[in-house]
GROMACS .gro file of C-alpha atoms in nm:
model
  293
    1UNK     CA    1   2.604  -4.604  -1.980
    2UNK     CA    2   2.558  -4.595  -1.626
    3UNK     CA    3   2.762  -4.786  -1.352
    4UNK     CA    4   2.618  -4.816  -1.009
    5UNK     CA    5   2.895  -4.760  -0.750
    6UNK     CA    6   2.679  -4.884  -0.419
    7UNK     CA    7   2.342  -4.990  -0.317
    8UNK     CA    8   2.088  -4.874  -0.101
    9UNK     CA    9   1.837  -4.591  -0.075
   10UNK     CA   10   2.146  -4.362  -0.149
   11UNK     CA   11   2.312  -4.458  -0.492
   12UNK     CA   12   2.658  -4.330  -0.678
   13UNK     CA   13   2.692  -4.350  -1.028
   14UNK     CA   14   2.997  -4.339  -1.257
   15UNK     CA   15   2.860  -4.223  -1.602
   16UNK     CA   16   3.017  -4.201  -1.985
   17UNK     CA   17   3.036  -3.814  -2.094
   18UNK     CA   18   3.223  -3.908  -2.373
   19UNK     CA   19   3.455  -4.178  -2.452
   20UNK     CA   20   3.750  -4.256  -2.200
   21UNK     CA   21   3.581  -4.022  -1.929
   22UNK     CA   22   3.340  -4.049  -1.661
   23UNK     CA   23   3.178  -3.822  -1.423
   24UNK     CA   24   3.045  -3.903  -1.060
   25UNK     CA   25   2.676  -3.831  -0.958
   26UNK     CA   26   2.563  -3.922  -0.624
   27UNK     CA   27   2.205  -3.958  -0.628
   28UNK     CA   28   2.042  -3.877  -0.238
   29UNK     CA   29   1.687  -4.020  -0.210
   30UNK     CA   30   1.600  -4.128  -0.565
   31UNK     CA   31   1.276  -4.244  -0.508
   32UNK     CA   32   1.178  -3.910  -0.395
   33UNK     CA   33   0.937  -3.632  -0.540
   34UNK     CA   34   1.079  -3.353  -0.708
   35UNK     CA   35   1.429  -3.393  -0.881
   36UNK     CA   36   1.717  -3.133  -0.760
   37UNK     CA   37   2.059  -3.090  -0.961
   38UNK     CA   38   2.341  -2.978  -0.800
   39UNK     CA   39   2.664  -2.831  -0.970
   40UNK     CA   40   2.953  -2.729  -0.773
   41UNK     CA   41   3.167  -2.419  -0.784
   42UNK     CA   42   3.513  -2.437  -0.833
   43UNK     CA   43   3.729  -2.644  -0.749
   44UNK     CA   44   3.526  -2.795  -0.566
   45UNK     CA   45   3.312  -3.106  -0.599
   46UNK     CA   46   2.933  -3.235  -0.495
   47UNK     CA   47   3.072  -3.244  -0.098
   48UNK     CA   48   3.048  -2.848  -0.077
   49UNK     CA   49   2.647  -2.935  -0.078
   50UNK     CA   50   2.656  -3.144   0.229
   51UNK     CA   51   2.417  -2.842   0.451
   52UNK     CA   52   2.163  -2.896   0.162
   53UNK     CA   53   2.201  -3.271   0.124
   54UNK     CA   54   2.130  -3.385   0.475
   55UNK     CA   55   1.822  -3.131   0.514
   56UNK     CA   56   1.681  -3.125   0.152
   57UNK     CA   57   1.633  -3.517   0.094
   58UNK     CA   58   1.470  -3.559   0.448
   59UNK     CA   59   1.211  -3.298   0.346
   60UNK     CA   60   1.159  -3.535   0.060
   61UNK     CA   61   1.307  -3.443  -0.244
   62UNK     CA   62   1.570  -3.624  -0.481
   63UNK     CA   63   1.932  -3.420  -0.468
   64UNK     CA   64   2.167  -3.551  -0.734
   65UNK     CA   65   2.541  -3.362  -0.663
   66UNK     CA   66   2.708  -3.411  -1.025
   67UNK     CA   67   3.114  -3.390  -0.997
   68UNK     CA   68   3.262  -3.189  -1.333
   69UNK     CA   69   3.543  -3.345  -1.531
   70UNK     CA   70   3.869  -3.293  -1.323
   71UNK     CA   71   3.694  -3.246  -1.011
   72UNK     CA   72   3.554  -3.455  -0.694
   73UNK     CA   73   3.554  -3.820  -0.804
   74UNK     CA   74   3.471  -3.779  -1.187
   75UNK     CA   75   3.740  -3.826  -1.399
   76UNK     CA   76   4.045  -3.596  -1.469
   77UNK     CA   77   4.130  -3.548  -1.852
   78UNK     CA   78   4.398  -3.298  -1.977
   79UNK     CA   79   4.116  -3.109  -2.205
   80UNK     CA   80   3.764  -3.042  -2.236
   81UNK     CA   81   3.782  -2.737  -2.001
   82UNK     CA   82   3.525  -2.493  -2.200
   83UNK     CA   83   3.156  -2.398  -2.124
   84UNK     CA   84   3.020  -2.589  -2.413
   85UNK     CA   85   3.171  -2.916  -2.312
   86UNK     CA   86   3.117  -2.918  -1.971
   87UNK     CA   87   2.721  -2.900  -2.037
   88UNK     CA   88   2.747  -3.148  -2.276
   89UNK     CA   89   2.889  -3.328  -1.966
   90UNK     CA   90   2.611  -3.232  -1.742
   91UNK     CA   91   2.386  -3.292  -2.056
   92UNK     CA   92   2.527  -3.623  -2.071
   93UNK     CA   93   2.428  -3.710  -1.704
   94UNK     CA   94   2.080  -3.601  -1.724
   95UNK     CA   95   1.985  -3.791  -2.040
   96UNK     CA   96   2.176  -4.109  -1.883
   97UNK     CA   97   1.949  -4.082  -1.531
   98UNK     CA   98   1.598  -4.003  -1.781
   99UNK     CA   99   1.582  -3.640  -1.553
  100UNK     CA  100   1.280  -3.459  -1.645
  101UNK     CA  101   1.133  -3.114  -1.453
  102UNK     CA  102   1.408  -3.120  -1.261
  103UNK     CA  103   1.536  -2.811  -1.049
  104UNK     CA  104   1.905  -2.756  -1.202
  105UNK     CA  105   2.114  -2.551  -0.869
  106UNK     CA  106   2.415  -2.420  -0.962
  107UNK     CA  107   2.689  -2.211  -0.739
  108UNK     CA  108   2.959  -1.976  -0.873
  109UNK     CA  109   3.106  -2.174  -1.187
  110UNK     CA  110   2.867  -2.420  -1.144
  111UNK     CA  111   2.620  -2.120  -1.210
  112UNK     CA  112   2.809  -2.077  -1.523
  113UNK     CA  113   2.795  -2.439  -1.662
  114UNK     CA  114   2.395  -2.411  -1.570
  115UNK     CA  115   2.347  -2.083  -1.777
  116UNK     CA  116   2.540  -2.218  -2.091
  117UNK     CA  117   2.318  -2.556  -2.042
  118UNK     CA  118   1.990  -2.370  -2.031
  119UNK     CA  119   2.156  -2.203  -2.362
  120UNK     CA  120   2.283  -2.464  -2.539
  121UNK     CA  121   2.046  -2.747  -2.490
  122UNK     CA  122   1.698  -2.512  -2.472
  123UNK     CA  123   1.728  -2.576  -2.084
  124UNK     CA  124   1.639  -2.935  -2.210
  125UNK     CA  125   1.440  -3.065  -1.864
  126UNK     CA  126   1.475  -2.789  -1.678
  127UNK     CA  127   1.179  -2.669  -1.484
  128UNK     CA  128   1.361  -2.402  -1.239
  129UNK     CA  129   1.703  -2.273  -1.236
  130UNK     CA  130   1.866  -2.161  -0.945
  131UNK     CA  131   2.184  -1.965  -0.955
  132UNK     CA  132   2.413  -1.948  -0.594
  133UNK     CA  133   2.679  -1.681  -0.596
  134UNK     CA  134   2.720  -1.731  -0.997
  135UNK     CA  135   3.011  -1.609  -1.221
  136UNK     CA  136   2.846  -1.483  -1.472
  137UNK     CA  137   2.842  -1.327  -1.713
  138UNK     CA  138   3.211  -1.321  -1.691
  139UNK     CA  139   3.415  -1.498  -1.439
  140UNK     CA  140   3.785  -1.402  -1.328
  141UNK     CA  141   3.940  -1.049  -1.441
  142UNK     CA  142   4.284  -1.090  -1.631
  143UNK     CA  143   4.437  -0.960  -1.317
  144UNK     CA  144   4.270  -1.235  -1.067
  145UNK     CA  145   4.295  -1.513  -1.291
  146UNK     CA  146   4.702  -1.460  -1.340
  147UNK     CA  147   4.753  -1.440  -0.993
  148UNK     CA  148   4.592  -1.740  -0.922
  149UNK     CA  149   4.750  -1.945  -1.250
  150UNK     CA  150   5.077  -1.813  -1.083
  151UNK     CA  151   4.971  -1.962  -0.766
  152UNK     CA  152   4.826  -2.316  -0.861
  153UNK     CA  153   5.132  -2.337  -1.087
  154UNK     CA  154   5.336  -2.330  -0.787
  155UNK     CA  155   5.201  -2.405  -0.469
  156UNK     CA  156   4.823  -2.540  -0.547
  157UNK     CA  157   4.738  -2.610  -0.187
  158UNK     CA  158   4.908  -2.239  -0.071
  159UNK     CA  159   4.670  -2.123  -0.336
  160UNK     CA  160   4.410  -2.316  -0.189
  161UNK     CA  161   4.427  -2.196   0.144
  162UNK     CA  162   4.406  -1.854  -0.004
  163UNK     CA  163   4.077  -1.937  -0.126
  164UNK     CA  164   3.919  -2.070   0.178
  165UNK     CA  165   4.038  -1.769   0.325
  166UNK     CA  166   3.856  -1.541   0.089
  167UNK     CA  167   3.513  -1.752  -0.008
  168UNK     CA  168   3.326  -1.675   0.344
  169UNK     CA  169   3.230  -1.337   0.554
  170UNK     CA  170   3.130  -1.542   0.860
  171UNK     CA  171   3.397  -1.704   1.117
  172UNK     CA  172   3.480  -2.046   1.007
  173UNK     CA  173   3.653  -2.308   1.248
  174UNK     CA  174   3.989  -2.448   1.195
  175UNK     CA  175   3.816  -2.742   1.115
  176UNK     CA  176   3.605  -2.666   0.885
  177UNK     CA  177   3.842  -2.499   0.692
  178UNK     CA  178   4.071  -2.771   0.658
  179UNK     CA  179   3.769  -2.986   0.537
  180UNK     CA  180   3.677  -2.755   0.256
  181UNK     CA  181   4.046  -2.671   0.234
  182UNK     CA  182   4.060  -3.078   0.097
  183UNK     CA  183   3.792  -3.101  -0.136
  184UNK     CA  184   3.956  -2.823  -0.304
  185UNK     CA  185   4.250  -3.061  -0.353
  186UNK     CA  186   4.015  -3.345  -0.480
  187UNK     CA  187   4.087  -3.165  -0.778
  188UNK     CA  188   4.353  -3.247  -1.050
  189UNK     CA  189   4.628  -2.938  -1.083
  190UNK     CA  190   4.604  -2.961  -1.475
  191UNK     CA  191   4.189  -2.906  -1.456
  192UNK     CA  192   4.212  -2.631  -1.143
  193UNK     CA  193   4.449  -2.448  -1.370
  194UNK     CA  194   4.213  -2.543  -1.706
  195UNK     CA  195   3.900  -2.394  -1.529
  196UNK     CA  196   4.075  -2.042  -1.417
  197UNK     CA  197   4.150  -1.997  -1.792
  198UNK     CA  198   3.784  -2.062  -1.811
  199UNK     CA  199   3.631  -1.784  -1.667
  200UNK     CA  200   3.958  -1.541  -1.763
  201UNK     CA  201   3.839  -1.648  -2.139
  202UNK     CA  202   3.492  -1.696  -2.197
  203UNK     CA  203   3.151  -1.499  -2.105
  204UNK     CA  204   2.792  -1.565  -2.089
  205UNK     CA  205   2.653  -1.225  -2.220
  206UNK     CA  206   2.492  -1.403  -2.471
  207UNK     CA  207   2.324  -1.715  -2.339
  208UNK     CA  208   2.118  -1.498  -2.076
  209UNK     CA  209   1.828  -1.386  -2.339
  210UNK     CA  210   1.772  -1.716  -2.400
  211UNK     CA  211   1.682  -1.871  -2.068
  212UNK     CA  212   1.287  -1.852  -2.038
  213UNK     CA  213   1.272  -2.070  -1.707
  214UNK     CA  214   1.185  -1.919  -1.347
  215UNK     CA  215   1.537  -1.850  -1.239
  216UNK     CA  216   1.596  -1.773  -0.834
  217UNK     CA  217   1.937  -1.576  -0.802
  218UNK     CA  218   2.082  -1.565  -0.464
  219UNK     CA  219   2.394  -1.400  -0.423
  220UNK     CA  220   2.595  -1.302  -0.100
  221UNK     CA  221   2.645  -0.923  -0.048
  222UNK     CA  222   2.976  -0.944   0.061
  223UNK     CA  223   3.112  -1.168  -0.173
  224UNK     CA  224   3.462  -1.129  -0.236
  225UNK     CA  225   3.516  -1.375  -0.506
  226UNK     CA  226   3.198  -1.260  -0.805
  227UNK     CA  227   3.118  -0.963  -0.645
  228UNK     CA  228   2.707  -0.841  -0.596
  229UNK     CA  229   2.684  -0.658  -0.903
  230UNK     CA  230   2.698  -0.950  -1.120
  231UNK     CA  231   2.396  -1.103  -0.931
  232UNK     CA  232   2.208  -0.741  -1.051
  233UNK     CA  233   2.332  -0.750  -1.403
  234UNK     CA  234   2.180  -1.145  -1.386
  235UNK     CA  235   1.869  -1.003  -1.264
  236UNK     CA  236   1.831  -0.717  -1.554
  237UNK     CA  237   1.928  -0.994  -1.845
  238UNK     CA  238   1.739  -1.296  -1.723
  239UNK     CA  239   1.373  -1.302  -1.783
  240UNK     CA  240   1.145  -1.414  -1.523
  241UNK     CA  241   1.416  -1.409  -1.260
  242UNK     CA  242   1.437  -1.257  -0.921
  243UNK     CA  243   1.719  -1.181  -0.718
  244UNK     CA  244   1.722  -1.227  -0.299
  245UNK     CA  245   2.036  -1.058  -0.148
  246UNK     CA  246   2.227  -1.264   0.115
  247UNK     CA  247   2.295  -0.972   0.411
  248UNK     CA  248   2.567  -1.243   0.611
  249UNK     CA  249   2.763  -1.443   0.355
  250UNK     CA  250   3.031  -1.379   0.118
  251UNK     CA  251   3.079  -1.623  -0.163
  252UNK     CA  252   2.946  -1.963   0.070
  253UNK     CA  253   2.580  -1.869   0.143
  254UNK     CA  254   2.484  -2.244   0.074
  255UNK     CA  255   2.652  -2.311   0.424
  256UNK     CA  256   2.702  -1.938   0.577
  257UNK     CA  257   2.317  -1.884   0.570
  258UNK     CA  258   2.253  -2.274   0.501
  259UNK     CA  259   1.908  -2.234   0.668
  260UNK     CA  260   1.751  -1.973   0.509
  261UNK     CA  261   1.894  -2.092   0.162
  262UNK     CA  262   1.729  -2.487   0.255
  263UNK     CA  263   1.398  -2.263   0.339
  264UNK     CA  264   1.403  -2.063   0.031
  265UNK     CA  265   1.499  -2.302  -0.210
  266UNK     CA  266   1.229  -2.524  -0.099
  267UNK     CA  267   0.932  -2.209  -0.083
  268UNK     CA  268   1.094  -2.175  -0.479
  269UNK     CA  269   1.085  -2.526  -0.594
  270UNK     CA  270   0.744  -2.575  -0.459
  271UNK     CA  271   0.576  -2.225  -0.573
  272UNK     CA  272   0.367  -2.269  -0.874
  273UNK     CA  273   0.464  -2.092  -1.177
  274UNK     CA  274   0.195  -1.823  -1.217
  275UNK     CA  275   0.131  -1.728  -0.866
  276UNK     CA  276   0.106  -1.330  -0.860
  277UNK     CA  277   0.253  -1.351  -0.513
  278UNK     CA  278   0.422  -1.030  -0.388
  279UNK     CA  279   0.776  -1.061  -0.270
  280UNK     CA  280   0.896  -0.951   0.093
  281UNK     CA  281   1.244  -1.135   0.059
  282UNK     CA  282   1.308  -0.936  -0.264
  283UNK     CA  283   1.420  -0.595  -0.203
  284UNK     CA  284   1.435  -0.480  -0.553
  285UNK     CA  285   1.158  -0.512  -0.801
  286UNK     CA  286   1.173  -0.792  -1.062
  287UNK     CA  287   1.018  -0.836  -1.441
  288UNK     CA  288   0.887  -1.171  -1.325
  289UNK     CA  289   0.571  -1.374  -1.334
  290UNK     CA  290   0.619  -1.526  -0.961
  291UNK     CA  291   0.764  -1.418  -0.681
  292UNK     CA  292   0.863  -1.580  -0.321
  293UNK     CA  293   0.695  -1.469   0.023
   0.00000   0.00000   0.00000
C-alpha cells in the first residue's frame, strides 16, 4: 500500500514494509526516463543525496531516495535491524512503486543493504548497481563498533559530531556540518545503536558471487570510516564490476567530488552493456564486459 504524502511533479510516499511500519521514499521527477534508487549510509537518511538530487533529475532521470526503518522519516521500530530484513524493506518499496531496470545506488551501509538485495532477491529489477564508499564485506571492527555503542549509549549527538568529523577529507563549513550533523539525529537512538551491531555482526562474503549485474564501485581513497581496501576486495569478488578511485574524498565523495560522481554516474547509467570500451578513469584492470571513458 502506498500513501501519497504531497502532489506535484515531486511526490513522497509513505509505504507498508510490513505490518505496523512504514518507510519514506521521495520520488524526484517520476515521469522521467531511467529509474535511479538511492539508499543512504548510516545514520543518515535520503537528504545526504541532495548534490545528486538537484543535478541528476534536471538531466532527466527519476531519483527515488528510500529512508531505512529507524532512519530519515520512515518509521522507527525497536527490531528488524539485520541485512535480510532491511532488503525485504527496500524489496518492499520497489514492488509497491512497479520499479523495473532501475539503477539501485547505494553508499556505505546503504552499499550493504544493496549487495544483500542483489543476493537475496536475484537483484530482482536491477539493471546496474552502484556501490559509494560501501561497507562491505564486513562493516565495523569489534573495536570501532564498541566505541561507538559506548558513545551513542551516552551522548548520541557527541557521537555524532564525531562522525561528521571523520566522514570527509575536504574542508567542510560550520554550516554544513551542522546540517549533516542533524540528519544524523533524524535517526532514532534505539535503531543508530541497532545498525552498529549490524555491521559489528554480520558480513557479505557470501552474497558477492552471486551478483551478475554491471556493478560501478567508487570509493574515496582516504576514507577513514571503510577504508580503500574493501573497495579492492569488492572489485576481485564482484563479477563484471569496476572500481574508480576517488583521489579527494574520504568517506562523502557523493558531495566532496559531487561533480565528477553526477558525471560518472550518468556516463555509467547510460553506457550500454556490451560496449568493449577501454577505461581511462580506471586505474586498475577489471574482469568486466564494459568499461567507462
Amino acid at each position: 500500500m502506498i500513501n501519497n504524502f504531497n502532489g506535484g511533479n515531486d511526490v513522497g510516499y509513505f509505504v507498508n514494509a510490513e505490518p505496523g511500519v512504514k518507510l519514506y521514499a521521495e520520488d524526484l521527477n517520476p515521469k522521467g526516463g531511467k529509474t535511479i534508487v538511492f539508499l543512504h549510509g548510516w545514520p543518515l537518511s535520503h537528504k545526504q543525496f541532495e548534490y545528486q538530487f538537484k543535478v541528476l533529475p534536471r538531466m532527466g532521470y527519476r531519483c527515488i531516495g528510500i529512508d531505512w526503518r529507524g532512519f530519515g522519516q520512515s518509521d522507527k521500530p525497536f527490531d528488524g535491524y539485520h541485512y535480510n530484513r532491511l532488503a525485504d524493506d527496500i524489496h518492499a518499496v520497489i514492488r509497491s512503486l512497479r520499479l523495473d531496470r532501475f539503477i539501485l545506488v547505494g553508499h556505505s551501509t546503504g552499499g550493504a543493504i544493496a549487495i544483500r538485495y542483489m543476493s537475496r532477491y536475484s537483484g530482482e529489477g536491477v539493471s546496474k548497481l552502484v556501490l559509494i564508499d560501501a561497507a562491505a564485506p564486513i562493516g565495523f571492527t569489534a573495536e570501532t563498533a564498541d566505541r561507538l555503542l559506548k558513545e551513542a549509549a551516552h551522548d548520541r549527538p557527541k557521537m555524532m559530531r564525531g562522525i561528521t568529523e571523520t566522514f570527509f577529507f575536504q574542508y567542510i563549513t560550520e554550516p554544513f556540518s551542522d546540517w549533516f550533523f542533524r540528519l544524523g539525529l533524524e535517526a532514532a537512538g534505539w535503531s543508530t545503536e541497532a545498525v552498529i551491531n549490524l555491521l559489528r555482526d554480520e558480513n557479505l562474503y557470501a552474497d558477492l558471487s552471486k551478483i551478475s549485474a554491471p556493478t560501478l564501485i567508487v570509493h574515496g581513497i582516504h576514507d577513514k570510516v571503510i577504508p580503500f581496501s574493501q573497495a579492492q576486495q569488492l572489485n576481485q569478488n564482484i563479477r563484471n564490476s569496476q572500481l574508480i578511485p576517488f583521489h579527494y574524498s574520504g568517506h562523502g565523495l557523493f558531495w566532496e567530488e559531487r561533480d565528477r560522481f553526477n558525471r560518472i554516474l550518468s556516463q555509467f547509467i547510460d553506457l550500454p552493456r556490451r560496449s568493449g570500451i577501454q577505461s581511462q578513469e580506471n586505474g586498475a584492470g577489471s574482469r568486466n564486459d564494459w568499461e567507462l571513458v
